[in-house]
Amino acid sequence: MAERILITGANGQLGTVLADALIEKYGWENVFATDIRIPEINRHAISILDVLDSQKLEEFVFDKQITQIYHLAAILSAKGEQEPLKTWDINMQAWLNVLETSRKLNVRKVFYPSSIAVFGDSAPKNPCTQTAQTEPTTVYGISKVAGENWAQYYHKRYGLDVRSLRYPGVISYQSLPGGGTTDYAVEIYHAAVKGQVFECFLEENTTLPMIYIDDAIRATLELMDAPTEYIKIRTSYNLAGVSFDPSEIYERIKAIYPEFQITFKPDFRQKIAESWPQVMDDSTAKADWNWMPEYDLNKMTSVMIEHLKVMLGKEKSVI
Ligand code: SER
């Protein structure tokens, strides 16, 4: 039987690119990209699905004979702090609806994105090990820890094949992230290419784990394709790409745009960033399903700038 894929939150930073990858892998007719809004440029033929409505979700999964769900819909760390209880409700209820629907309708595989935000001050910062204590400081982080544990519960109790990654901050040119603490590392490239001064909301020495979108997508597909017996962690796998602080990414960009300027104006996101790991230890992912990142800061910076120049109309050629 062919795989039939449902993506929730397909308008988001990860969803936009993951939809392309899954369409390439499984074909247009088998991938259902959904969100609560239709984007202006609807290149994935996104349809409306509100995962908070469990009945609608069940009907969708039943009608389309879905075999895999990639549940990306969630409110991120910084935005989540503005309305903690609402964030908890949305993040948790949506995930429980996905788990219950998957159990009832025998969905074969489910993907759950977790985050470096599951860690707080009690975890070692460099590197942060797979089994480090999870004592998050944000409601987003609390919801992700709970979500990871629900994933493991559904796996142990019902045999549901749920797999999960703790993503670092994702860096991509295809769309802007929304409401995260790591967003500065995408915004800084946009400012550089547009010739603007960049005002950074984190202090210059705030090191955080990040990952380039191609690595993040490849990790997702490799995890989901790995033979079941390789998957030993049913909460969520630590994932690492590259770690840097704002001054390091600035210096790297400045090598390409010597005039580029940065100013620092830390806000409430500084505290969130300081509570997170600086470097993720992803040795368990490497050992279990052969994960290996490919992008370092140099390679990522070159690719980001090349793509953004074309996208933002600063260069005519097409990559
Ligand atoms: N990038 C996310 C955020 O900043 C972390 O998972 O909220």
mmCIF file of C-alpha atoms and ligand atoms in Angstrom:
data_model
loop_
_atom_site.group_PDB
_atom_site.id
_atom_site.type_symbol
_atom_site.label_atom_id
_atom_site.label_comp_id
_atom_site.label_asym_id
_atom_site.label_seq_id
_atom_site.Cartn_x
_atom_site.Cartn_y
_atom_site.Cartn_z
ATOM 1 C CA MET A 1 0.000 0.000 0.000
ATOM 2 C CA ALA A 2 1.289 3.461 -0.910
ATOM 3 C CA GLU A 3 2.126 5.874 1.869
ATOM 4 C CA ARG A 4 -0.389 8.707 2.324
ATOM 5 C CA ILE A 5 1.058 11.662 4.198
ATOM 6 C CA LEU A 6 -0.591 14.340 6.335
ATOM 7 C CA ILE A 7 1.407 17.424 7.345
ATOM 8 C CA THR A 8 -0.066 19.772 9.949
ATOM 9 C CA GLY A 9 1.338 23.297 10.277
ATOM 10 C CA ALA A 10 2.558 23.052 6.679
ATOM 11 C CA ASN A 11 2.772 26.861 6.330
ATOM 12 C CA GLY A 12 5.507 27.067 8.946
ATOM 13 C CA GLN A 13 9.255 27.313 8.552
ATOM 14 C CA LEU A 14 9.815 23.543 8.591
ATOM 15 C CA GLY A 15 6.538 22.582 6.964
ATOM 16 C CA THR A 16 7.149 24.639 3.827
ATOM 17 C CA VAL A 17 10.330 22.735 3.029
ATOM 18 C CA LEU A 18 9.301 19.355 4.434
ATOM 19 C CA ALA A 19 6.225 19.433 2.183
ATOM 20 C CA ASP A 20 8.495 19.774 -0.881
ATOM 21 C CA ALA A 21 10.663 16.874 0.277
ATOM 22 C CA LEU A 22 7.710 14.608 1.022
ATOM 23 C CA ILE A 23 6.018 15.473 -2.284
ATOM 24 C CA GLU A 24 9.223 14.570 -4.107
ATOM 25 C CA LYS A 25 9.407 11.292 -2.213
ATOM 26 C CA TYR A 26 5.770 10.185 -2.245
ATOM 27 C CA GLY A 27 4.158 12.174 -5.097
ATOM 28 C CA TRP A 28 1.690 15.076 -5.143
ATOM 29 C CA GLU A 29 -1.327 12.860 -4.952
ATOM 30 C CA ASN A 30 -0.160 11.268 -1.686
ATOM 31 C CA VAL A 31 0.831 14.329 0.345
ATOM 32 C CA PHE A 32 -1.755 16.466 2.148
ATOM 33 C CA ALA A 33 -0.255 19.708 3.395
ATOM 34 C CA THR A 34 -2.614 21.402 5.859
ATOM 35 C CA ASP A 35 -2.739 24.471 8.056
ATOM 36 C CA ILE A 36 -5.306 26.733 9.667
ATOM 37 C CA ARG A 37 -4.787 29.345 6.943
ATOM 38 C CA ILE A 38 -4.236 29.203 3.194
ATOM 39 C CA PRO A 39 -1.056 31.143 2.349
ATOM 40 C CA GLU A 40 -1.070 33.865 -0.318
ATOM 41 C CA ILE A 41 1.138 31.784 -2.571
ATOM 42 C CA ASN A 42 -0.305 28.325 -2.128
ATOM 43 C CA ARG A 43 2.344 26.268 -3.851
ATOM 44 C CA HIS A 44 1.656 23.105 -1.889
ATOM 45 C CA ALA A 45 -2.108 23.215 -2.465
ATOM 46 C CA ILE A 46 -2.503 23.607 1.277
ATOM 47 C CA SER A 47 -5.917 22.707 2.603
ATOM 48 C CA ILE A 48 -7.498 23.921 5.815
ATOM 49 C CA LEU A 49 -7.363 21.608 8.800
ATOM 50 C CA ASP A 50 -7.609 22.682 12.421
ATOM 51 C CA VAL A 51 -6.084 19.840 14.444
ATOM 52 C CA LEU A 52 -7.765 21.174 17.563
ATOM 53 C CA ASP A 53 -10.993 19.822 16.071
ATOM 54 C CA SER A 54 -10.554 16.111 16.722
ATOM 55 C CA GLN A 55 -13.579 15.112 14.682
ATOM 56 C CA LYS A 56 -12.381 17.004 11.600
ATOM 57 C CA LEU A 57 -8.939 15.464 12.039
ATOM 58 C CA GLU A 58 -10.359 11.944 12.257
ATOM 59 C CA GLU A 59 -12.521 12.502 9.191
ATOM 60 C CA PHE A 60 -9.547 13.832 7.259
ATOM 61 C CA VAL A 61 -7.299 10.909 8.191
ATOM 62 C CA PHE A 62 -10.075 8.426 7.400
ATOM 63 C CA ASP A 63 -11.141 10.015 4.088
ATOM 64 C CA LYS A 64 -7.630 10.413 2.740
ATOM 65 C CA GLN A 65 -6.461 7.048 4.105
ATOM 66 C CA ILE A 66 -3.489 8.660 5.805
ATOM 67 C CA THR A 67 -0.625 6.328 6.787
ATOM 68 C CA GLN A 68 1.885 8.887 8.160
ATOM 69 C CA ILE A 69 1.395 12.154 10.054
ATOM 70 C CA TYR A 70 4.021 14.893 10.431
ATOM 71 C CA HIS A 71 2.566 17.070 13.178
ATOM 72 C CA LEU A 72 4.342 20.424 12.888
ATOM 73 C CA ALA A 73 1.620 22.790 14.141
ATOM 74 C CA ALA A 74 2.723 24.482 17.386
ATOM 75 C CA ILE A 75 3.349 27.848 19.014
ATOM 76 C CA LEU A 76 7.083 28.501 19.508
ATOM 77 C CA SER A 77 9.056 29.649 22.545
ATOM 78 C CA ALA A 78 8.958 33.460 22.448
ATOM 79 C CA LYS A 79 5.386 33.807 21.201
ATOM 80 C CA GLY A 80 4.269 31.155 23.684
ATOM 81 C CA GLU A 81 5.373 33.287 26.629
ATOM 82 C CA GLN A 82 2.833 35.954 25.704
ATOM 83 C CA GLU A 83 -0.091 33.606 26.401
ATOM 84 C CA PRO A 84 1.199 30.642 28.403
ATOM 85 C CA LEU A 85 -2.088 28.866 29.094
ATOM 86 C CA LYS A 86 -3.348 29.248 25.550
ATOM 87 C CA THR A 87 -0.017 27.947 24.248
ATOM 88 C CA TRP A 88 -0.238 24.912 26.513
ATOM 89 C CA ASP A 89 -3.812 24.216 25.369
ATOM 90 C CA ILE A 90 -2.988 24.532 21.696
ATOM 91 C CA ASN A 91 0.297 22.635 21.736
ATOM 92 C CA MET A 92 -0.984 19.791 23.912
ATOM 93 C CA GLN A 93 -4.523 19.378 22.632
ATOM 94 C CA ALA A 94 -3.406 19.320 19.021
ATOM 95 C CA TRP A 95 -0.794 16.662 19.798
ATOM 96 C CA LEU A 96 -3.174 14.500 21.834
ATOM 97 C CA ASN A 97 -5.696 14.676 18.985
ATOM 98 C CA VAL A 98 -3.021 13.508 16.551
ATOM 99 C CA LEU A 99 -1.986 10.642 18.842
ATOM 100 C CA GLU A 100 -5.556 9.496 19.494
ATOM 101 C CA THR A 101 -6.535 9.681 15.831
ATOM 102 C CA SER A 102 -3.395 7.757 14.891
ATOM 103 C CA ARG A 103 -4.148 5.061 17.437
ATOM 104 C CA LYS A 104 -7.798 4.709 16.451
ATOM 105 C CA LEU A 105 -7.228 4.716 12.710
ATOM 106 C CA ASN A 106 -3.996 2.684 12.728
ATOM 107 C CA VAL A 107 -1.749 5.370 11.269
ATOM 108 C CA ARG A 108 1.575 3.640 10.609
ATOM 109 C CA LYS A 109 4.059 6.336 11.567
ATOM 110 C CA VAL A 110 3.878 9.675 13.326
ATOM 111 C CA PHE A 111 6.530 12.410 13.478
ATOM 112 C CA TYR A 112 6.713 14.821 16.415
ATOM 113 C CA PRO A 113 9.086 17.797 16.404
ATOM 114 C CA SER A 114 10.596 18.467 19.797
ATOM 115 C CA SER A 115 13.199 21.089 20.595
ATOM 116 C CA ILE A 116 16.313 22.168 22.467
ATOM 117 C CA ALA A 117 13.739 24.105 24.526
ATOM 118 C CA VAL A 118 13.004 20.951 26.561
ATOM 119 C CA PHE A 119 16.222 21.706 28.456
ATOM 120 C CA GLY A 120 16.603 24.357 31.125
ATOM 121 C CA ASP A 121 19.209 25.574 33.572
ATOM 122 C CA SER A 122 19.687 22.136 35.146
ATOM 123 C CA ALA A 123 21.013 20.540 31.940
ATOM 124 C CA PRO A 124 24.701 20.685 30.967
ATOM 125 C CA LYS A 125 25.204 23.395 28.360
ATOM 126 C CA ASN A 126 28.159 22.105 26.384
ATOM 127 C CA PRO A 127 27.434 19.488 25.372
ATOM 128 C CA CYS A 128 23.890 18.729 26.434
ATOM 129 C CA THR A 129 23.561 14.958 26.570
ATOM 130 C CA GLN A 130 20.640 12.855 25.357
ATOM 131 C CA THR A 131 19.497 11.966 28.853
ATOM 132 C CA ALA A 132 20.138 15.322 30.532
ATOM 133 C CA GLN A 133 17.451 16.564 32.884
ATOM 134 C CA THR A 134 14.516 18.258 31.156
ATOM 135 C CA GLU A 135 13.431 21.223 33.276
ATOM 136 C CA PRO A 136 12.284 23.787 30.709
ATOM 137 C CA THR A 137 11.807 27.478 31.415
ATOM 138 C CA THR A 138 9.193 28.234 28.741
ATOM 139 C CA VAL A 139 5.664 26.955 28.295
ATOM 140 C CA TYR A 140 6.708 25.840 24.807
ATOM 141 C CA GLY A 141 9.466 23.742 26.383
ATOM 142 C CA ILE A 142 7.082 22.318 28.991
ATOM 143 C CA SER A 143 4.648 21.323 26.249
ATOM 144 C CA LYS A 144 7.447 19.672 24.255
ATOM 145 C CA VAL A 145 8.661 17.622 27.248
ATOM 146 C CA ALA A 146 5.096 16.520 27.934
ATOM 147 C CA GLY A 147 4.615 15.793 24.234
ATOM 148 C CA GLU A 148 7.749 13.639 24.120
ATOM 149 C CA ASN A 149 6.498 11.634 27.079
ATOM 150 C CA TRP A 150 3.084 11.180 25.470
ATOM 151 C CA ALA A 151 4.867 9.947 22.344
ATOM 152 C CA GLN A 152 6.701 7.347 24.372
ATOM 153 C CA TYR A 153 3.485 6.416 26.201
ATOM 154 C CA TYR A 154 1.589 5.789 22.962
ATOM 155 C CA HIS A 155 4.493 3.753 21.667
ATOM 156 C CA LYS A 156 4.780 1.582 24.783
ATOM 157 C CA ARG A 157 1.105 1.214 25.484
ATOM 158 C CA TYR A 158 -0.377 0.974 21.969
ATOM 159 C CA GLY A 159 2.627 0.166 19.782
ATOM 160 C CA LEU A 160 2.204 3.420 17.828
ATOM 161 C CA ASP A 161 5.355 4.125 15.803
ATOM 162 C CA VAL A 162 6.012 7.708 16.929
ATOM 163 C CA ARG A 163 9.443 9.190 16.194
ATOM 164 C CA SER A 164 10.796 12.548 17.271
ATOM 165 C CA LEU A 165 13.739 14.951 17.018
ATOM 166 C CA ARG A 166 14.859 17.734 19.335
ATOM 167 C CA TYR A 167 15.562 20.337 16.668
ATOM 168 C CA PRO A 168 18.036 23.127 17.283
ATOM 169 C CA GLY A 169 17.094 26.556 15.840
ATOM 170 C CA VAL A 170 16.309 25.967 12.174
ATOM 171 C CA ILE A 171 17.898 28.269 9.599
ATOM 172 C CA SER A 172 16.259 28.516 6.189
ATOM 173 C CA TYR A 173 15.816 30.984 3.341
ATOM 174 C CA GLN A 174 12.441 29.677 2.116
ATOM 175 C CA SER A 175 10.368 31.368 4.813
ATOM 176 C CA LEU A 176 10.809 33.351 7.977
ATOM 177 C CA PRO A 177 10.283 31.572 11.279
ATOM 178 C CA GLY A 178 7.668 33.032 13.604
ATOM 179 C CA GLY A 179 7.844 33.535 17.339
ATOM 180 C CA GLY A 180 11.045 31.668 18.180
ATOM 181 C CA THR A 181 14.106 32.638 20.212
ATOM 182 C CA THR A 182 16.498 31.425 17.516
ATOM 183 C CA ASP A 183 14.802 33.545 14.795
ATOM 184 C CA TYR A 184 17.553 36.169 14.887
ATOM 185 C CA ALA A 185 19.862 33.792 13.014
ATOM 186 C CA VAL A 186 17.516 33.866 10.013
ATOM 187 C CA GLU A 187 16.650 37.574 10.255
ATOM 188 C CA ILE A 188 20.333 38.546 10.280
ATOM 189 C CA TYR A 189 20.816 37.120 6.767
ATOM 190 C CA HIS A 190 17.794 39.034 5.463
ATOM 191 C CA ALA A 191 19.149 42.289 6.902
ATOM 192 C CA ALA A 192 22.608 41.697 5.395
ATOM 193 C CA VAL A 193 21.279 40.976 1.919
ATOM 194 C CA LYS A 194 18.899 43.972 2.066
ATOM 195 C CA GLY A 195 21.780 46.242 3.129
ATOM 196 C CA GLN A 196 20.168 47.070 6.492
ATOM 197 C CA VAL A 197 21.718 47.469 9.927
ATOM 198 C CA PHE A 198 20.719 44.464 12.025
ATOM 199 C CA GLU A 199 19.379 44.967 15.534
ATOM 200 C CA CYS A 200 19.981 41.720 17.408
ATOM 201 C CA PHE A 201 17.619 40.775 20.260
ATOM 202 C CA LEU A 202 20.284 38.535 21.859
ATOM 203 C CA GLU A 203 23.636 39.515 23.348
ATOM 204 C CA GLU A 204 26.663 38.975 21.185
ATOM 205 C CA ASN A 205 28.086 36.046 23.151
ATOM 206 C CA THR A 206 24.863 33.976 23.391
ATOM 207 C CA THR A 207 25.800 30.631 21.868
ATOM 208 C CA LEU A 208 22.905 28.449 20.700
ATOM 209 C CA PRO A 209 22.598 25.202 18.736
ATOM 210 C CA MET A 210 21.324 25.731 15.180
ATOM 211 C CA ILE A 211 20.811 23.601 12.095
ATOM 212 C CA TYR A 212 20.572 24.409 8.390
ATOM 213 C CA ILE A 213 17.226 23.464 6.852
ATOM 214 C CA ASP A 214 18.670 20.825 4.481
ATOM 215 C CA ASP A 215 20.205 18.997 7.433
ATOM 216 C CA ALA A 216 16.980 19.338 9.427
ATOM 217 C CA ILE A 217 14.864 17.889 6.614
ATOM 218 C CA ARG A 218 17.322 15.100 5.865
ATOM 219 C CA ALA A 219 17.411 14.174 9.560
ATOM 220 C CA THR A 220 13.613 13.990 9.584
ATOM 221 C CA LEU A 221 13.431 11.761 6.514
ATOM 222 C CA GLU A 222 16.295 9.541 7.701
ATOM 223 C CA LEU A 223 14.711 9.100 11.117
ATOM 224 C CA MET A 224 11.334 8.230 9.598
ATOM 225 C CA ASP A 225 12.905 5.807 7.101
ATOM 226 C CA ALA A 226 15.113 4.008 9.617
ATOM 227 C CA PRO A 227 14.179 0.402 10.373
ATOM 228 C CA THR A 228 12.042 0.218 13.517
ATOM 229 C CA GLU A 229 14.650 -1.745 15.448
ATOM 230 C CA TYR A 230 17.138 1.157 15.048
ATOM 231 C CA ILE A 231 14.839 3.525 16.952
ATOM 232 C CA LYS A 232 15.765 3.080 20.587
ATOM 233 C CA ILE A 233 14.660 6.485 21.867
ATOM 234 C CA ARG A 234 10.908 6.971 21.896
ATOM 235 C CA THR A 235 10.858 10.302 23.668
ATOM 236 C CA SER A 236 12.991 12.367 21.261
ATOM 237 C CA TYR A 237 16.500 12.325 19.790
ATOM 238 C CA ASN A 238 18.976 15.154 20.418
ATOM 239 C CA LEU A 239 19.967 16.621 17.061
ATOM 240 C CA ALA A 240 22.938 18.898 16.368
ATOM 241 C CA GLY A 241 24.052 20.957 13.415
ATOM 242 C CA VAL A 242 26.264 23.921 14.196
ATOM 243 C CA SER A 243 26.608 26.121 17.296
ATOM 244 C CA PHE A 244 27.534 29.811 17.194
ATOM 245 C CA ASP A 245 26.766 33.138 18.842
ATOM 246 C CA PRO A 246 25.566 36.378 17.190
ATOM 247 C CA SER A 247 29.096 37.788 16.952
ATOM 248 C CA GLU A 248 30.329 34.706 15.087
ATOM 249 C CA ILE A 249 27.528 34.687 12.521
ATOM 250 C CA TYR A 250 27.988 38.457 12.114
ATOM 251 C CA GLU A 251 31.731 38.059 11.430
ATOM 252 C CA ARG A 252 31.020 35.346 8.894
ATOM 253 C CA ILE A 253 28.485 37.510 7.044
ATOM 254 C CA LYS A 254 30.802 40.504 7.228
ATOM 255 C CA ALA A 255 33.398 38.544 5.281
ATOM 256 C CA ILE A 256 30.876 38.651 2.390
ATOM 257 C CA TYR A 257 29.325 42.074 3.123
ATOM 258 C CA PRO A 258 32.161 44.162 4.664
ATOM 259 C CA GLU A 259 29.805 47.138 5.269
ATOM 260 C CA PHE A 260 27.303 45.093 7.282
ATOM 261 C CA GLN A 261 26.562 46.494 10.741
ATOM 262 C CA ILE A 262 24.993 45.028 13.841
ATOM 263 C CA THR A 263 23.669 46.537 17.073
ATOM 264 C CA PHE A 264 22.619 44.660 20.193
ATOM 265 C CA LYS A 265 19.368 45.254 22.021
ATOM 266 C CA PRO A 266 18.629 42.171 24.116
ATOM 267 C CA ASP A 267 15.003 41.686 25.159
ATOM 268 C CA PHE A 268 13.070 38.997 27.069
ATOM 269 C CA ARG A 269 14.339 36.356 24.654
ATOM 270 C CA GLN A 270 17.846 36.696 26.128
ATOM 271 C CA LYS A 271 16.745 34.869 29.290
ATOM 272 C CA ILE A 272 15.148 32.079 27.286
ATOM 273 C CA ALA A 273 18.301 31.665 25.197
ATOM 274 C CA GLU A 274 20.497 31.585 28.306
ATOM 275 C CA SER A 275 18.456 28.733 29.742
ATOM 276 C CA TRP A 276 19.034 26.552 26.653
ATOM 277 C CA PRO A 277 22.011 24.351 25.789
ATOM 278 C CA GLN A 278 24.833 25.822 23.741
ATOM 279 C CA VAL A 279 25.872 22.600 22.061
ATOM 280 C CA MET A 280 23.762 19.477 21.621
ATOM 281 C CA ASP A 281 25.321 16.037 21.974
ATOM 282 C CA ASP A 282 23.682 14.009 19.208
ATOM 283 C CA SER A 283 25.867 10.919 19.554
ATOM 284 C CA THR A 284 22.830 8.703 20.231
ATOM 285 C CA ALA A 285 21.209 9.730 16.920
ATOM 286 C CA LYS A 286 24.544 9.121 15.198
ATOM 287 C CA ALA A 287 24.877 5.670 16.754
ATOM 288 C CA ASP A 288 21.245 4.540 16.334
ATOM 289 C CA TRP A 289 20.349 5.649 12.806
ATOM 290 C CA ASN A 290 23.626 7.024 11.389
ATOM 291 C CA TRP A 291 22.824 10.715 11.607
ATOM 292 C CA MET A 292 25.549 13.069 10.347
ATOM 293 C CA PRO A 293 25.134 16.839 9.780
ATOM 294 C CA GLU A 294 26.708 18.386 6.677
ATOM 295 C CA TYR A 295 26.480 22.151 7.117
ATOM 296 C CA ASP A 296 28.887 24.255 9.166
ATOM 297 C CA LEU A 297 28.629 28.034 9.620
ATOM 298 C CA ASN A 298 30.644 28.813 6.469
ATOM 299 C CA LYS A 299 28.742 26.528 4.155
ATOM 300 C CA MET A 300 25.390 27.580 5.581
ATOM 301 C CA THR A 301 26.215 31.283 5.256
ATOM 302 C CA SER A 302 27.253 30.978 1.610
ATOM 303 C CA VAL A 303 24.122 29.054 0.676
ATOM 304 C CA MET A 304 21.777 31.323 2.644
ATOM 305 C CA ILE A 305 23.162 34.462 1.050
ATOM 306 C CA GLU A 306 23.141 33.029 -2.471
ATOM 307 C CA HIS A 307 19.494 32.020 -2.160
ATOM 308 C CA LEU A 308 18.356 35.198 -0.422
ATOM 309 C CA LYS A 309 20.015 37.374 -3.057
ATOM 310 C CA VAL A 310 17.828 35.733 -5.679
ATOM 311 C CA MET A 311 14.716 35.632 -3.520
ATOM 312 C CA LEU A 312 14.943 39.241 -2.394
ATOM 313 C CA GLY A 313 15.618 40.383 -5.930
ATOM 314 C CA LYS A 314 19.189 41.503 -5.276
ATOM 315 C CA GLU A 315 20.433 39.314 -8.089
ATOM 316 C CA LYS A 316 18.728 38.197 -11.283
ATOM 317 C CA SER A 317 20.188 34.739 -11.807
ATOM 318 C CA VAL A 318 18.197 31.694 -10.812
ATOM 319 C CA ILE A 319 19.881 29.040 -8.730
HETATM 320 N N1 SER B 1 13.500 27.529 17.306
HETATM 321 C C1 SER B 1 12.651 27.297 18.418
HETATM 322 C C2 SER B 1 12.390 28.546 19.165
HETATM 323 O O1 SER B 1 13.232 29.405 19.138
HETATM 324 C C3 SER B 1 13.269 26.300 19.347
HETATM 325 O O2 SER B 1 12.729 25.071 19.099
HETATM 326 O O3 SER B 1 11.391 28.643 19.793
#
